[in-house]
């Protein structure tokens, strides 16, 4: 076993259950891999605890509550994280749509393409949109932009 201190002051131990060298540590680790309850004279306290949690109503109830609490906390944390990500994505999409609408309005008001590009939007995010007009356009009377976000 290799100890490691966590950021929260807890000691964390990493154990290799593959090693079976006959030592007490190796035997103890093998017991943790078992799914059934057991009686082991070398480790009576562990045997007693496993029997309690696997075979008694009180132990099973505590295990069920522990698993339910863990699942509830995990689901809550996951939902909060997803909500945060969704809000950030929505905010970004809203900003992009707002910029597009502002550009459309400026173009509709006769603001030149060069003036729009010199404003807040970096030129690297803008490309001319090649579109054929259904009517004859006077040179530079219409400017078309496509914003890539």
Short mmCIF file of N, CA, C and O in Angstrom, two decimals:
data_model
loop_
_atom_site.label_atom_id
_atom_site.label_comp_id
_atom_site.label_asym_id
_atom_site.label_seq_id
_atom_site.Cartn_x
_atom_site.Cartn_y
_atom_site.Cartn_z
N UNK A 1 0.84 -1.17 0.00
CA UNK A 1 0.00 0.00 0.00
C UNK A 1 0.88 1.22 0.00
O UNK A 1 1.91 1.25 0.64
N UNK A 2 0.39 2.23 -0.73
CA UNK A 2 1.15 3.46 -0.85
C UNK A 2 0.29 4.63 -0.36
O UNK A 2 -0.76 4.90 -0.93
N UNK A 3 0.68 5.32 0.74
CA UNK A 3 -0.13 6.43 1.23
C UNK A 3 0.08 7.69 0.39
O UNK A 3 1.12 7.89 -0.21
N UNK A 4 -0.97 8.50 0.36
CA UNK A 4 -0.92 9.77 -0.36
C UNK A 4 -1.85 10.72 0.37
O UNK A 4 -2.97 10.34 0.70
N UNK A 5 -1.41 11.93 0.66
CA UNK A 5 -2.28 12.89 1.34
C UNK A 5 -3.09 13.66 0.32
O UNK A 5 -2.56 14.16 -0.66
N UNK A 6 -4.39 13.75 0.56
CA UNK A 6 -5.28 14.50 -0.31
C UNK A 6 -5.29 15.96 0.06
O UNK A 6 -4.78 16.37 1.10
N UNK A 7 -5.90 16.78 -0.78
CA UNK A 7 -6.00 18.22 -0.52
C UNK A 7 -6.89 18.54 0.66
O UNK A 7 -6.83 19.61 1.23
N UNK A 8 -7.77 17.60 1.03
CA UNK A 8 -8.71 17.84 2.12
C UNK A 8 -8.21 17.31 3.46
O UNK A 8 -8.95 17.24 4.42
N UNK A 9 -6.94 16.92 3.52
CA UNK A 9 -6.37 16.43 4.76
C UNK A 9 -6.58 14.94 4.98
O UNK A 9 -6.09 14.40 5.96
N UNK A 10 -7.30 14.29 4.09
CA UNK A 10 -7.52 12.85 4.20
C UNK A 10 -6.29 12.10 3.70
O UNK A 10 -5.60 12.57 2.81
N UNK A 11 -6.03 10.95 4.30
CA UNK A 11 -4.99 10.07 3.80
C UNK A 11 -5.63 9.07 2.85
O UNK A 11 -6.62 8.42 3.19
N UNK A 12 -5.09 8.96 1.67
CA UNK A 12 -5.60 8.04 0.66
C UNK A 12 -4.55 6.96 0.47
O UNK A 12 -3.37 7.25 0.36
N UNK A 13 -5.00 5.71 0.45
CA UNK A 13 -4.08 4.60 0.26
C UNK A 13 -4.40 3.91 -1.06
O UNK A 13 -5.56 3.59 -1.34
N UNK A 14 -3.38 3.70 -1.86
CA UNK A 14 -3.51 2.95 -3.10
C UNK A 14 -3.01 1.54 -2.82
O UNK A 14 -1.91 1.37 -2.30
N UNK A 15 -3.82 0.56 -3.14
CA UNK A 15 -3.48 -0.83 -2.83
C UNK A 15 -3.52 -1.67 -4.09
O UNK A 15 -4.41 -1.52 -4.92
N UNK A 16 -2.56 -2.56 -4.21
CA UNK A 16 -2.48 -3.47 -5.35
C UNK A 16 -3.03 -4.82 -4.93
O UNK A 16 -2.39 -5.56 -4.18
N UNK A 17 -4.22 -5.17 -5.44
CA UNK A 17 -4.83 -6.44 -5.06
C UNK A 17 -4.37 -7.59 -5.94
O UNK A 17 -4.75 -8.73 -5.71
N UNK A 18 -3.54 -7.30 -6.93
CA UNK A 18 -3.04 -8.35 -7.82
C UNK A 18 -1.93 -9.15 -7.13
O UNK A 18 -1.80 -10.35 -7.33
N UNK A 19 -1.16 -8.48 -6.28
CA UNK A 19 -0.05 -9.15 -5.59
C UNK A 19 -0.63 -10.11 -4.55
O UNK A 19 -1.41 -9.73 -3.69
N UNK A 20 -0.24 -11.37 -4.67
CA UNK A 20 -0.66 -12.41 -3.70
C UNK A 20 0.59 -13.09 -3.18
O UNK A 20 0.99 -14.15 -3.65
N UNK A 21 1.22 -12.42 -2.21
CA UNK A 21 2.50 -12.93 -1.71
C UNK A 21 2.40 -13.62 -0.35
O UNK A 21 3.41 -13.94 0.27
N UNK A 22 1.17 -13.83 0.13
CA UNK A 22 1.00 -14.53 1.41
C UNK A 22 1.14 -13.62 2.61
O UNK A 22 0.96 -14.08 3.75
N UNK A 23 1.42 -12.35 2.42
CA UNK A 23 1.56 -11.43 3.55
C UNK A 23 0.16 -11.10 4.10
O UNK A 23 -0.86 -11.31 3.44
N UNK A 24 0.15 -10.56 5.33
CA UNK A 24 -1.12 -10.16 5.93
C UNK A 24 -1.82 -9.10 5.08
O UNK A 24 -3.04 -9.15 4.90
N UNK A 25 -1.05 -8.16 4.56
CA UNK A 25 -1.65 -7.11 3.71
C UNK A 25 -2.28 -7.71 2.47
O UNK A 25 -3.40 -7.35 2.09
N UNK A 26 -1.59 -8.64 1.85
CA UNK A 26 -2.11 -9.28 0.65
C UNK A 26 -3.39 -10.05 0.96
O UNK A 26 -4.38 -9.97 0.21
N UNK A 27 -3.41 -10.78 2.07
CA UNK A 27 -4.61 -11.54 2.45
C UNK A 27 -5.78 -10.61 2.76
O UNK A 27 -6.92 -10.89 2.39
N UNK A 28 -5.49 -9.52 3.44
CA UNK A 28 -6.54 -8.56 3.77
C UNK A 28 -7.15 -7.97 2.49
O UNK A 28 -8.37 -7.87 2.34
N UNK A 29 -6.29 -7.60 1.55
CA UNK A 29 -6.78 -7.01 0.30
C UNK A 29 -7.63 -8.01 -0.48
O UNK A 29 -8.62 -7.63 -1.13
N UNK A 30 -7.30 -9.28 -0.43
CA UNK A 30 -8.09 -10.30 -1.12
C UNK A 30 -9.50 -10.38 -0.52
O UNK A 30 -10.48 -10.62 -1.23
N UNK A 31 -9.61 -10.16 0.79
CA UNK A 31 -10.93 -10.19 1.43
C UNK A 31 -11.82 -9.05 0.90
O UNK A 31 -13.03 -9.23 0.79
N UNK A 32 -11.23 -7.91 0.60
CA UNK A 32 -12.01 -6.78 0.08
C UNK A 32 -12.58 -7.06 -1.30
O UNK A 32 -13.52 -6.41 -1.75
N UNK A 33 -12.02 -8.03 -2.00
CA UNK A 33 -12.51 -8.38 -3.34
C UNK A 33 -13.70 -9.34 -3.29
O UNK A 33 -14.36 -9.54 -4.31
N UNK A 34 -13.98 -9.91 -2.14
CA UNK A 34 -15.06 -10.89 -2.04
C UNK A 34 -16.41 -10.20 -2.03
O UNK A 34 -16.57 -9.12 -1.50
N UNK A 35 -17.40 -10.88 -2.63
CA UNK A 35 -18.76 -10.35 -2.66
C UNK A 35 -19.64 -10.95 -1.57
O UNK A 35 -20.72 -10.43 -1.30
N UNK A 36 -19.20 -12.03 -0.98
CA UNK A 36 -20.00 -12.69 0.04
C UNK A 36 -19.48 -12.34 1.43
O UNK A 36 -18.41 -11.77 1.58
N UNK A 37 -20.27 -12.67 2.44
CA UNK A 37 -19.77 -12.48 3.80
C UNK A 37 -18.88 -13.68 4.14
O UNK A 37 -18.98 -14.74 3.52
N UNK A 38 -18.01 -13.51 5.09
CA UNK A 38 -17.02 -14.55 5.38
C UNK A 38 -16.63 -14.52 6.84
O UNK A 38 -16.91 -13.55 7.54
N UNK A 39 -16.00 -15.56 7.27
CA UNK A 39 -15.42 -15.65 8.61
C UNK A 39 -13.93 -15.84 8.42
O UNK A 39 -13.49 -16.81 7.82
N UNK A 40 -13.15 -14.89 8.90
CA UNK A 40 -11.70 -15.00 8.79
C UNK A 40 -11.12 -14.70 10.16
O UNK A 40 -11.26 -13.58 10.67
N UNK A 41 -10.47 -15.70 10.75
CA UNK A 41 -9.93 -15.57 12.11
C UNK A 41 -8.84 -14.50 12.20
O UNK A 41 -8.66 -13.87 13.24
N UNK A 42 -8.10 -14.26 11.09
CA UNK A 42 -7.04 -13.26 11.11
C UNK A 42 -7.61 -11.84 11.15
O UNK A 42 -6.98 -10.92 11.68
N UNK A 43 -8.80 -11.68 10.58
CA UNK A 43 -9.40 -10.35 10.48
C UNK A 43 -10.85 -10.40 10.97
O UNK A 43 -11.79 -10.22 10.20
N UNK A 44 -11.02 -10.64 12.27
CA UNK A 44 -12.39 -10.81 12.80
C UNK A 44 -13.25 -9.55 12.72
O UNK A 44 -14.45 -9.63 12.48
N UNK A 45 -12.65 -8.40 12.90
CA UNK A 45 -13.43 -7.16 12.84
C UNK A 45 -13.97 -6.92 11.43
O UNK A 45 -15.11 -6.50 11.25
N UNK A 46 -13.16 -7.16 10.42
CA UNK A 46 -13.61 -7.02 9.04
C UNK A 46 -14.70 -8.05 8.74
O UNK A 46 -15.72 -7.72 8.14
N UNK A 47 -14.50 -9.27 9.18
CA UNK A 47 -15.51 -10.32 8.98
C UNK A 47 -16.84 -9.91 9.60
O UNK A 47 -17.90 -10.05 8.98
N UNK A 48 -16.78 -9.40 10.82
CA UNK A 48 -17.99 -8.96 11.53
C UNK A 48 -18.68 -7.81 10.79
O UNK A 48 -19.91 -7.81 10.63
N UNK A 49 -17.91 -6.84 10.33
CA UNK A 49 -18.49 -5.68 9.63
C UNK A 49 -19.13 -6.10 8.31
O UNK A 49 -20.24 -5.67 7.98
N UNK A 50 -18.45 -6.96 7.56
CA UNK A 50 -19.00 -7.41 6.26
C UNK A 50 -20.29 -8.18 6.51
O UNK A 50 -21.30 -7.98 5.81
N UNK A 51 -20.30 -9.04 7.50
CA UNK A 51 -21.50 -9.82 7.83
C UNK A 51 -22.65 -8.87 8.19
O UNK A 51 -23.78 -9.07 7.75
N UNK A 52 -22.36 -7.85 9.00
CA UNK A 52 -23.39 -6.88 9.41
C UNK A 52 -23.99 -6.18 8.18
O UNK A 52 -25.21 -6.12 8.03
N UNK A 53 -23.14 -5.66 7.29
CA UNK A 53 -23.64 -4.88 6.16
C UNK A 53 -24.28 -5.75 5.07
O UNK A 53 -25.07 -5.27 4.28
N UNK A 54 -23.93 -7.03 5.01
CA UNK A 54 -24.46 -7.90 3.96
C UNK A 54 -25.63 -8.77 4.41
O UNK A 54 -26.42 -9.21 3.57
N UNK A 55 -25.75 -9.03 5.71
CA UNK A 55 -26.72 -10.04 6.14
C UNK A 55 -27.75 -9.54 7.14
O UNK A 55 -28.71 -10.26 7.41
N UNK A 56 -27.59 -8.36 7.72
CA UNK A 56 -28.58 -7.91 8.70
C UNK A 56 -29.43 -6.78 8.12
O UNK A 56 -29.01 -6.04 7.24
N UNK A 57 -30.64 -6.69 8.64
CA UNK A 57 -31.56 -5.66 8.16
C UNK A 57 -30.99 -4.27 8.41
O UNK A 57 -31.06 -3.39 7.55
N UNK A 58 -30.41 -4.07 9.58
CA UNK A 58 -29.82 -2.76 9.90
C UNK A 58 -28.66 -2.40 8.97
O UNK A 58 -28.57 -1.27 8.49
N UNK A 59 -27.80 -3.37 8.72
CA UNK A 59 -26.65 -3.12 7.84
C UNK A 59 -27.08 -2.88 6.41
O UNK A 59 -26.58 -1.97 5.74
N UNK A 60 -28.03 -3.70 5.92
CA UNK A 60 -28.53 -3.52 4.55
C UNK A 60 -29.21 -2.15 4.41
O UNK A 60 -29.05 -1.47 3.40
N UNK A 61 -29.96 -1.75 5.44
CA UNK A 61 -30.63 -0.45 5.42
C UNK A 61 -29.63 0.70 5.33
O UNK A 61 -29.81 1.65 4.57
N UNK A 62 -28.55 0.58 6.13
CA UNK A 62 -27.52 1.62 6.10
C UNK A 62 -26.83 1.68 4.73
O UNK A 62 -26.56 2.75 4.20
N UNK A 63 -26.55 0.49 4.17
CA UNK A 63 -25.91 0.46 2.84
C UNK A 63 -26.83 1.07 1.79
O UNK A 63 -26.38 1.86 0.95
N UNK A 64 -28.11 0.71 1.83
CA UNK A 64 -29.06 1.26 0.86
C UNK A 64 -29.13 2.78 0.99
O UNK A 64 -29.13 3.50 -0.01
N UNK A 65 -29.21 3.27 2.23
CA UNK A 65 -29.27 4.72 2.44
C UNK A 65 -28.00 5.40 1.94
O UNK A 65 -28.06 6.45 1.30
N UNK A 66 -26.86 4.79 2.19
CA UNK A 66 -25.59 5.36 1.74
C UNK A 66 -25.54 5.44 0.22
O UNK A 66 -25.16 6.47 -0.35
N UNK A 67 -25.97 4.38 -0.45
CA UNK A 67 -25.96 4.36 -1.91
C UNK A 67 -26.98 5.38 -2.45
O UNK A 67 -26.69 6.11 -3.40
N UNK A 68 -28.16 5.46 -1.84
CA UNK A 68 -29.17 6.43 -2.27
C UNK A 68 -28.66 7.86 -2.10
O UNK A 68 -28.84 8.70 -2.98
N UNK A 69 -28.03 8.15 -0.96
CA UNK A 69 -27.48 9.49 -0.72
C UNK A 69 -26.40 9.83 -1.74
O UNK A 69 -26.36 10.94 -2.27
N UNK A 70 -25.55 8.85 -2.01
CA UNK A 70 -24.49 9.06 -3.00
C UNK A 70 -25.10 9.35 -4.37
O UNK A 70 -24.71 10.30 -5.04
N UNK A 71 -26.07 8.55 -4.78
CA UNK A 71 -26.71 8.74 -6.08
C UNK A 71 -27.42 10.10 -6.15
O UNK A 71 -27.33 10.80 -7.15
N UNK A 72 -28.10 10.48 -5.09
CA UNK A 72 -28.80 11.76 -5.04
C UNK A 72 -27.80 12.92 -5.16
O UNK A 72 -28.01 13.85 -5.94
N UNK A 73 -26.72 12.85 -4.40
CA UNK A 73 -25.71 13.92 -4.46
C UNK A 73 -25.04 13.97 -5.82
O UNK A 73 -24.78 15.05 -6.36
N UNK A 74 -24.75 12.81 -6.39
CA UNK A 74 -24.14 12.76 -7.72
C UNK A 74 -25.08 13.38 -8.75
O UNK A 74 -24.66 14.19 -9.57
N UNK A 75 -26.35 12.99 -8.70
CA UNK A 75 -27.33 13.53 -9.65
C UNK A 75 -27.48 15.04 -9.49
O UNK A 75 -27.56 15.78 -10.48
N UNK A 76 -27.50 15.52 -8.25
CA UNK A 76 -27.63 16.96 -7.99
C UNK A 76 -26.42 17.71 -8.55
O UNK A 76 -26.58 18.72 -9.24
N UNK A 77 -25.22 17.21 -8.26
CA UNK A 77 -24.00 17.85 -8.78
C UNK A 77 -23.97 17.84 -10.30
O UNK A 77 -23.61 18.83 -10.93
N UNK A 78 -24.36 16.71 -10.89
CA UNK A 78 -24.39 16.59 -12.35
C UNK A 78 -25.39 17.58 -12.96
O UNK A 78 -25.10 18.27 -13.92
N UNK A 79 -26.58 17.66 -12.35
CA UNK A 79 -27.61 18.57 -12.86
C UNK A 79 -27.15 20.02 -12.75
O UNK A 79 -27.37 20.81 -13.68
N UNK A 80 -26.52 20.38 -11.65
CA UNK A 80 -26.02 21.75 -11.49
C UNK A 80 -24.95 22.07 -12.53
O UNK A 80 -24.95 23.16 -13.11
N UNK A 81 -24.06 21.13 -12.78
CA UNK A 81 -23.00 21.34 -13.78
C UNK A 81 -23.60 21.49 -15.18
O UNK A 81 -23.20 22.36 -15.95
N UNK A 82 -24.56 20.62 -15.52
CA UNK A 82 -25.21 20.70 -16.84
C UNK A 82 -25.97 22.01 -16.98
O UNK A 82 -25.98 22.62 -18.05
N UNK A 83 -26.63 22.46 -15.92
CA UNK A 83 -27.37 23.73 -15.97
C UNK A 83 -26.41 24.88 -16.20
O UNK A 83 -26.70 25.79 -16.99
N UNK A 84 -25.27 24.86 -15.54
CA UNK A 84 -24.27 25.91 -15.72
C UNK A 84 -23.77 25.93 -17.16
O UNK A 84 -23.68 26.99 -17.78
N UNK A 85 -23.46 24.76 -17.70
CA UNK A 85 -22.99 24.66 -19.09
C UNK A 85 -24.06 25.15 -20.04
O UNK A 85 -23.78 25.91 -20.98
N UNK A 86 -25.31 24.76 -19.80
CA UNK A 86 -26.42 25.18 -20.67
C UNK A 86 -26.60 26.69 -20.63
O UNK A 86 -26.84 27.32 -21.66
N UNK A 87 -26.50 27.28 -19.44
CA UNK A 87 -26.62 28.75 -19.33
C UNK A 87 -25.51 29.44 -20.12
O UNK A 87 -25.75 30.40 -20.84
N UNK A 88 -24.28 28.92 -19.99
CA UNK A 88 -23.15 29.52 -20.72
C UNK A 88 -23.35 29.38 -22.23
O UNK A 88 -23.10 30.33 -22.97
N UNK A 89 -23.80 28.21 -22.69
CA UNK A 89 -24.04 28.01 -24.12
C UNK A 89 -25.15 28.93 -24.60
O UNK A 89 -25.05 29.53 -25.66
N UNK A 90 -26.22 29.04 -23.81
CA UNK A 90 -27.33 29.92 -24.18
C UNK A 90 -26.90 31.37 -24.25
O UNK A 90 -27.29 32.12 -25.14
N UNK A 91 -26.07 31.78 -23.29
CA UNK A 91 -25.57 33.14 -23.27
C UNK A 91 -24.74 33.42 -24.53
O UNK A 91 -24.90 34.44 -25.18
N UNK A 92 -23.87 32.48 -24.89
CA UNK A 92 -23.04 32.64 -26.09
C UNK A 92 -23.89 32.71 -27.35
O UNK A 92 -23.66 33.55 -28.22
N UNK A 93 -24.89 31.82 -27.44
CA UNK A 93 -25.76 31.83 -28.61
C UNK A 93 -26.55 33.14 -28.67
O UNK A 93 -26.73 33.71 -29.75
N UNK A 94 -27.03 33.60 -27.53
CA UNK A 94 -27.77 34.87 -27.49
C UNK A 94 -26.91 36.04 -27.93
O UNK A 94 -27.37 36.91 -28.67
N UNK A 95 -25.66 36.06 -27.48
CA UNK A 95 -24.75 37.13 -27.90
C UNK A 95 -24.52 37.10 -29.41
O UNK A 95 -24.53 38.13 -30.08
N UNK A 96 -24.30 35.91 -29.95
CA UNK A 96 -24.06 35.78 -31.38
C UNK A 96 -25.29 36.22 -32.17
O UNK A 96 -25.17 36.96 -33.16
N UNK A 97 -26.47 35.79 -31.73
CA UNK A 97 -27.70 36.20 -32.42
C UNK A 97 -27.91 37.71 -32.31
O UNK A 97 -28.34 38.35 -33.27
N UNK A 98 -27.59 38.26 -31.15
CA UNK A 98 -27.71 39.71 -30.97
C UNK A 98 -26.78 40.47 -31.89
O UNK A 98 -27.16 41.50 -32.47
N UNK A 99 -25.58 39.99 -32.05
CA UNK A 99 -24.63 40.63 -32.97
C UNK A 99 -25.13 40.57 -34.41
O UNK A 99 -25.04 41.54 -35.15
N UNK A 100 -25.62 39.40 -34.81
CA UNK A 100 -26.15 39.26 -36.16
C UNK A 100 -27.29 40.24 -36.41
O UNK A 100 -27.36 40.89 -37.46
N UNK A 101 -28.19 40.33 -35.47
CA UNK A 101 -29.33 41.24 -35.62
C UNK A 101 -28.86 42.69 -35.70
O UNK A 101 -29.35 43.47 -36.51
N UNK A 102 -27.88 43.05 -34.87
CA UNK A 102 -27.35 44.42 -34.91
C UNK A 102 -26.71 44.71 -36.26
O UNK A 102 -26.89 45.80 -36.83
N UNK A 103 -25.97 43.74 -36.79
CA UNK A 103 -25.32 43.93 -38.09
C UNK A 103 -26.37 44.07 -39.18
O UNK A 103 -26.26 44.93 -40.06
N UNK A 104 -27.41 43.24 -39.13
CA UNK A 104 -28.48 43.36 -40.12
C UNK A 104 -29.11 44.75 -40.08
O UNK A 104 -29.38 45.35 -41.12
N UNK A 105 -29.37 45.23 -38.88
CA UNK A 105 -29.97 46.56 -38.73
C UNK A 105 -29.04 47.64 -39.26
O UNK A 105 -29.48 48.58 -39.93
N UNK A 106 -27.74 47.51 -38.96
CA UNK A 106 -26.78 48.52 -39.45
C UNK A 106 -26.72 48.49 -40.97
O UNK A 106 -26.71 49.54 -41.62
N UNK A 107 -26.69 47.30 -41.54
CA UNK A 107 -26.67 47.19 -43.00
C UNK A 107 -27.94 47.79 -43.60
O UNK A 107 -27.89 48.49 -44.61
N UNK A 108 -29.06 47.51 -42.96
CA UNK A 108 -30.33 48.07 -43.42
C UNK A 108 -30.39 49.57 -43.31
O UNK A 108 -31.12 50.24 -44.05
N UNK A 109 -29.62 50.13 -42.39
CA UNK A 109 -29.59 51.59 -42.20
C UNK A 109 -28.54 52.25 -43.07
O UNK A 109 -28.35 53.46 -42.99
N UNK A 110 -27.82 51.46 -43.86
CA UNK A 110 -26.84 52.03 -44.76
C UNK A 110 -25.44 52.14 -44.20
O UNK A 110 -24.56 52.74 -44.83
N UNK A 111 -25.17 51.57 -43.02
CA UNK A 111 -23.81 51.59 -42.47
C UNK A 111 -22.95 50.68 -43.35
O UNK A 111 -23.33 49.57 -43.70
N UNK A 112 -21.78 51.17 -43.70
CA UNK A 112 -20.92 50.41 -44.61
C UNK A 112 -20.34 49.17 -43.95
O UNK A 112 -20.16 49.11 -42.73
N UNK A 113 -20.00 48.21 -44.79
CA UNK A 113 -19.38 46.97 -44.33
C UNK A 113 -18.09 47.26 -43.58
O UNK A 113 -17.82 46.69 -42.52
N UNK A 114 -17.27 48.17 -44.13
CA UNK A 114 -16.00 48.50 -43.49
C UNK A 114 -16.21 49.11 -42.11
O UNK A 114 -15.46 48.83 -41.17
N UNK A 115 -17.25 49.93 -41.97
CA UNK A 115 -17.54 50.55 -40.67
C UNK A 115 -17.95 49.46 -39.68
O UNK A 115 -17.49 49.44 -38.54
N UNK A 116 -18.79 48.52 -40.12
CA UNK A 116 -19.23 47.44 -39.23
C UNK A 116 -18.04 46.58 -38.81
O UNK A 116 -17.88 46.23 -37.64
N UNK A 117 -17.19 46.25 -39.78
CA UNK A 117 -16.03 45.41 -39.47
C UNK A 117 -15.06 46.12 -38.53
O UNK A 117 -14.34 45.46 -37.78
N UNK A 118 -15.01 47.43 -38.56
CA UNK A 118 -14.08 48.16 -37.68
C UNK A 118 -14.60 48.24 -36.25
O UNK A 118 -13.87 48.62 -35.35
N UNK A 119 -15.85 47.85 -36.05
CA UNK A 119 -16.43 47.89 -34.71
C UNK A 119 -15.99 46.66 -33.91
O UNK A 119 -15.02 46.02 -34.22
N UNK A 120 -16.76 46.28 -32.96
CA UNK A 120 -16.45 45.25 -31.97
C UNK A 120 -16.08 43.88 -32.56
O UNK A 120 -15.30 43.15 -31.97
N UNK A 121 -16.63 43.50 -33.69
CA UNK A 121 -16.43 42.16 -34.23
C UNK A 121 -15.08 42.05 -34.93
O UNK A 121 -14.81 42.79 -35.86
N UNK A 122 -14.21 41.11 -34.52
CA UNK A 122 -12.93 40.94 -35.19
C UNK A 122 -13.13 40.49 -36.65
O UNK A 122 -14.03 39.72 -36.94
N UNK A 123 -12.28 41.01 -37.55
CA UNK A 123 -12.40 40.66 -38.96
C UNK A 123 -12.28 39.17 -39.21
O UNK A 123 -12.87 38.63 -40.12
N UNK A 124 -11.53 38.47 -38.38
CA UNK A 124 -11.34 37.03 -38.58
C UNK A 124 -12.65 36.26 -38.42
O UNK A 124 -12.77 35.14 -38.87
N UNK A 125 -13.66 36.88 -37.76
CA UNK A 125 -14.95 36.21 -37.58
C UNK A 125 -15.94 36.53 -38.69
O UNK A 125 -17.06 36.07 -38.67
N UNK A 126 -15.56 37.37 -39.62
CA UNK A 126 -16.48 37.79 -40.66
C UNK A 126 -15.97 37.37 -42.02
O UNK A 126 -14.78 37.42 -42.30
N UNK A 127 -16.88 36.96 -42.88
CA UNK A 127 -16.55 36.64 -44.27
C UNK A 127 -17.66 37.21 -45.13
O UNK A 127 -18.83 37.18 -44.73
N UNK A 128 -17.33 37.69 -46.30
CA UNK A 128 -18.40 38.16 -47.18
C UNK A 128 -19.30 36.99 -47.58
O UNK A 128 -18.83 35.88 -47.79
N UNK A 129 -20.56 37.24 -47.65
CA UNK A 129 -21.51 36.24 -48.09
C UNK A 129 -21.84 36.52 -49.54
O UNK A 129 -22.38 37.57 -49.87
N UNK A 130 -21.46 35.61 -50.41
CA UNK A 130 -21.72 35.78 -51.83
C UNK A 130 -23.14 35.37 -52.09
O UNK A 130 -23.51 34.22 -51.95
N UNK A 131 -23.94 36.33 -52.47
CA UNK A 131 -25.34 36.07 -52.71
C UNK A 131 -25.76 36.88 -53.93
O UNK A 131 -25.37 38.03 -54.08
N UNK A 132 -26.50 36.26 -54.78
CA UNK A 132 -26.97 37.02 -55.93
C UNK A 132 -28.28 37.68 -55.57
O UNK A 132 -29.16 37.07 -55.00
N UNK A 133 -28.38 38.94 -55.87
CA UNK A 133 -29.60 39.69 -55.59
C UNK A 133 -30.61 39.40 -56.70
O UNK A 133 -30.25 39.25 -57.86
N UNK A 134 -31.86 39.38 -56.34
CA UNK A 134 -32.90 39.13 -57.33
C UNK A 134 -33.20 40.39 -58.13
O UNK A 134 -33.88 40.35 -59.13
N UNK A 135 -32.66 41.52 -57.68
CA UNK A 135 -32.84 42.77 -58.41
C UNK A 135 -31.47 43.34 -58.73
O UNK A 135 -30.47 42.92 -58.19
N UNK A 136 -31.42 44.30 -59.61
CA UNK A 136 -30.13 44.90 -59.96
C UNK A 136 -29.64 45.76 -58.82
O UNK A 136 -30.37 46.60 -58.32
N UNK A 137 -28.44 45.51 -58.41
CA UNK A 137 -27.85 46.28 -57.30
C UNK A 137 -26.89 47.29 -57.88
O UNK A 137 -26.09 46.97 -58.76
N UNK A 138 -26.98 48.47 -57.37
CA UNK A 138 -25.99 49.49 -57.71
C UNK A 138 -24.71 49.10 -56.97
O UNK A 138 -24.78 48.55 -55.88
N UNK A 139 -23.55 49.36 -57.54
CA UNK A 139 -22.32 49.04 -56.83
C UNK A 139 -22.32 49.64 -55.42
O UNK A 139 -22.64 50.81 -55.24
N UNK A 140 -22.02 48.83 -54.46
CA UNK A 140 -21.90 49.20 -53.04
C UNK A 140 -23.22 49.66 -52.41
O UNK A 140 -23.22 50.23 -51.35
N UNK A 141 -24.35 49.43 -53.07
CA UNK A 141 -25.60 49.84 -52.44
C UNK A 141 -26.06 48.83 -51.41
O UNK A 141 -26.80 49.15 -50.51
N UNK A 142 -25.67 47.56 -51.58
CA UNK A 142 -26.01 46.52 -50.60
C UNK A 142 -24.73 45.83 -50.16
O UNK A 142 -23.89 45.52 -50.98
N UNK A 143 -24.61 45.62 -48.88
CA UNK A 143 -23.48 44.88 -48.33
C UNK A 143 -24.04 43.66 -47.63
O UNK A 143 -25.01 43.75 -46.90
N UNK A 144 -23.44 42.48 -47.88
CA UNK A 144 -23.90 41.24 -47.24
C UNK A 144 -22.75 40.67 -46.43
O UNK A 144 -21.64 40.58 -46.91
N UNK A 145 -23.07 40.30 -45.17
CA UNK A 145 -22.05 39.71 -44.29
C UNK A 145 -22.58 38.41 -43.73
O UNK A 145 -23.77 38.24 -43.51
N UNK A 146 -21.67 37.52 -43.51
CA UNK A 146 -21.99 36.28 -42.79
C UNK A 146 -21.07 36.24 -41.58
O UNK A 146 -19.86 36.32 -41.72
N UNK A 147 -21.63 36.11 -40.40
CA UNK A 147 -20.84 36.03 -39.17
C UNK A 147 -20.69 34.56 -38.81
O UNK A 147 -21.66 33.83 -38.72
N UNK A 148 -19.47 34.14 -38.62
CA UNK A 148 -19.18 32.75 -38.23
C UNK A 148 -18.77 32.78 -36.77
O UNK A 148 -17.81 33.47 -36.41
N UNK A 149 -19.52 32.08 -35.97
CA UNK A 149 -19.18 32.05 -34.54
C UNK A 149 -18.71 30.69 -34.14
O UNK A 149 -18.97 29.72 -34.78
#
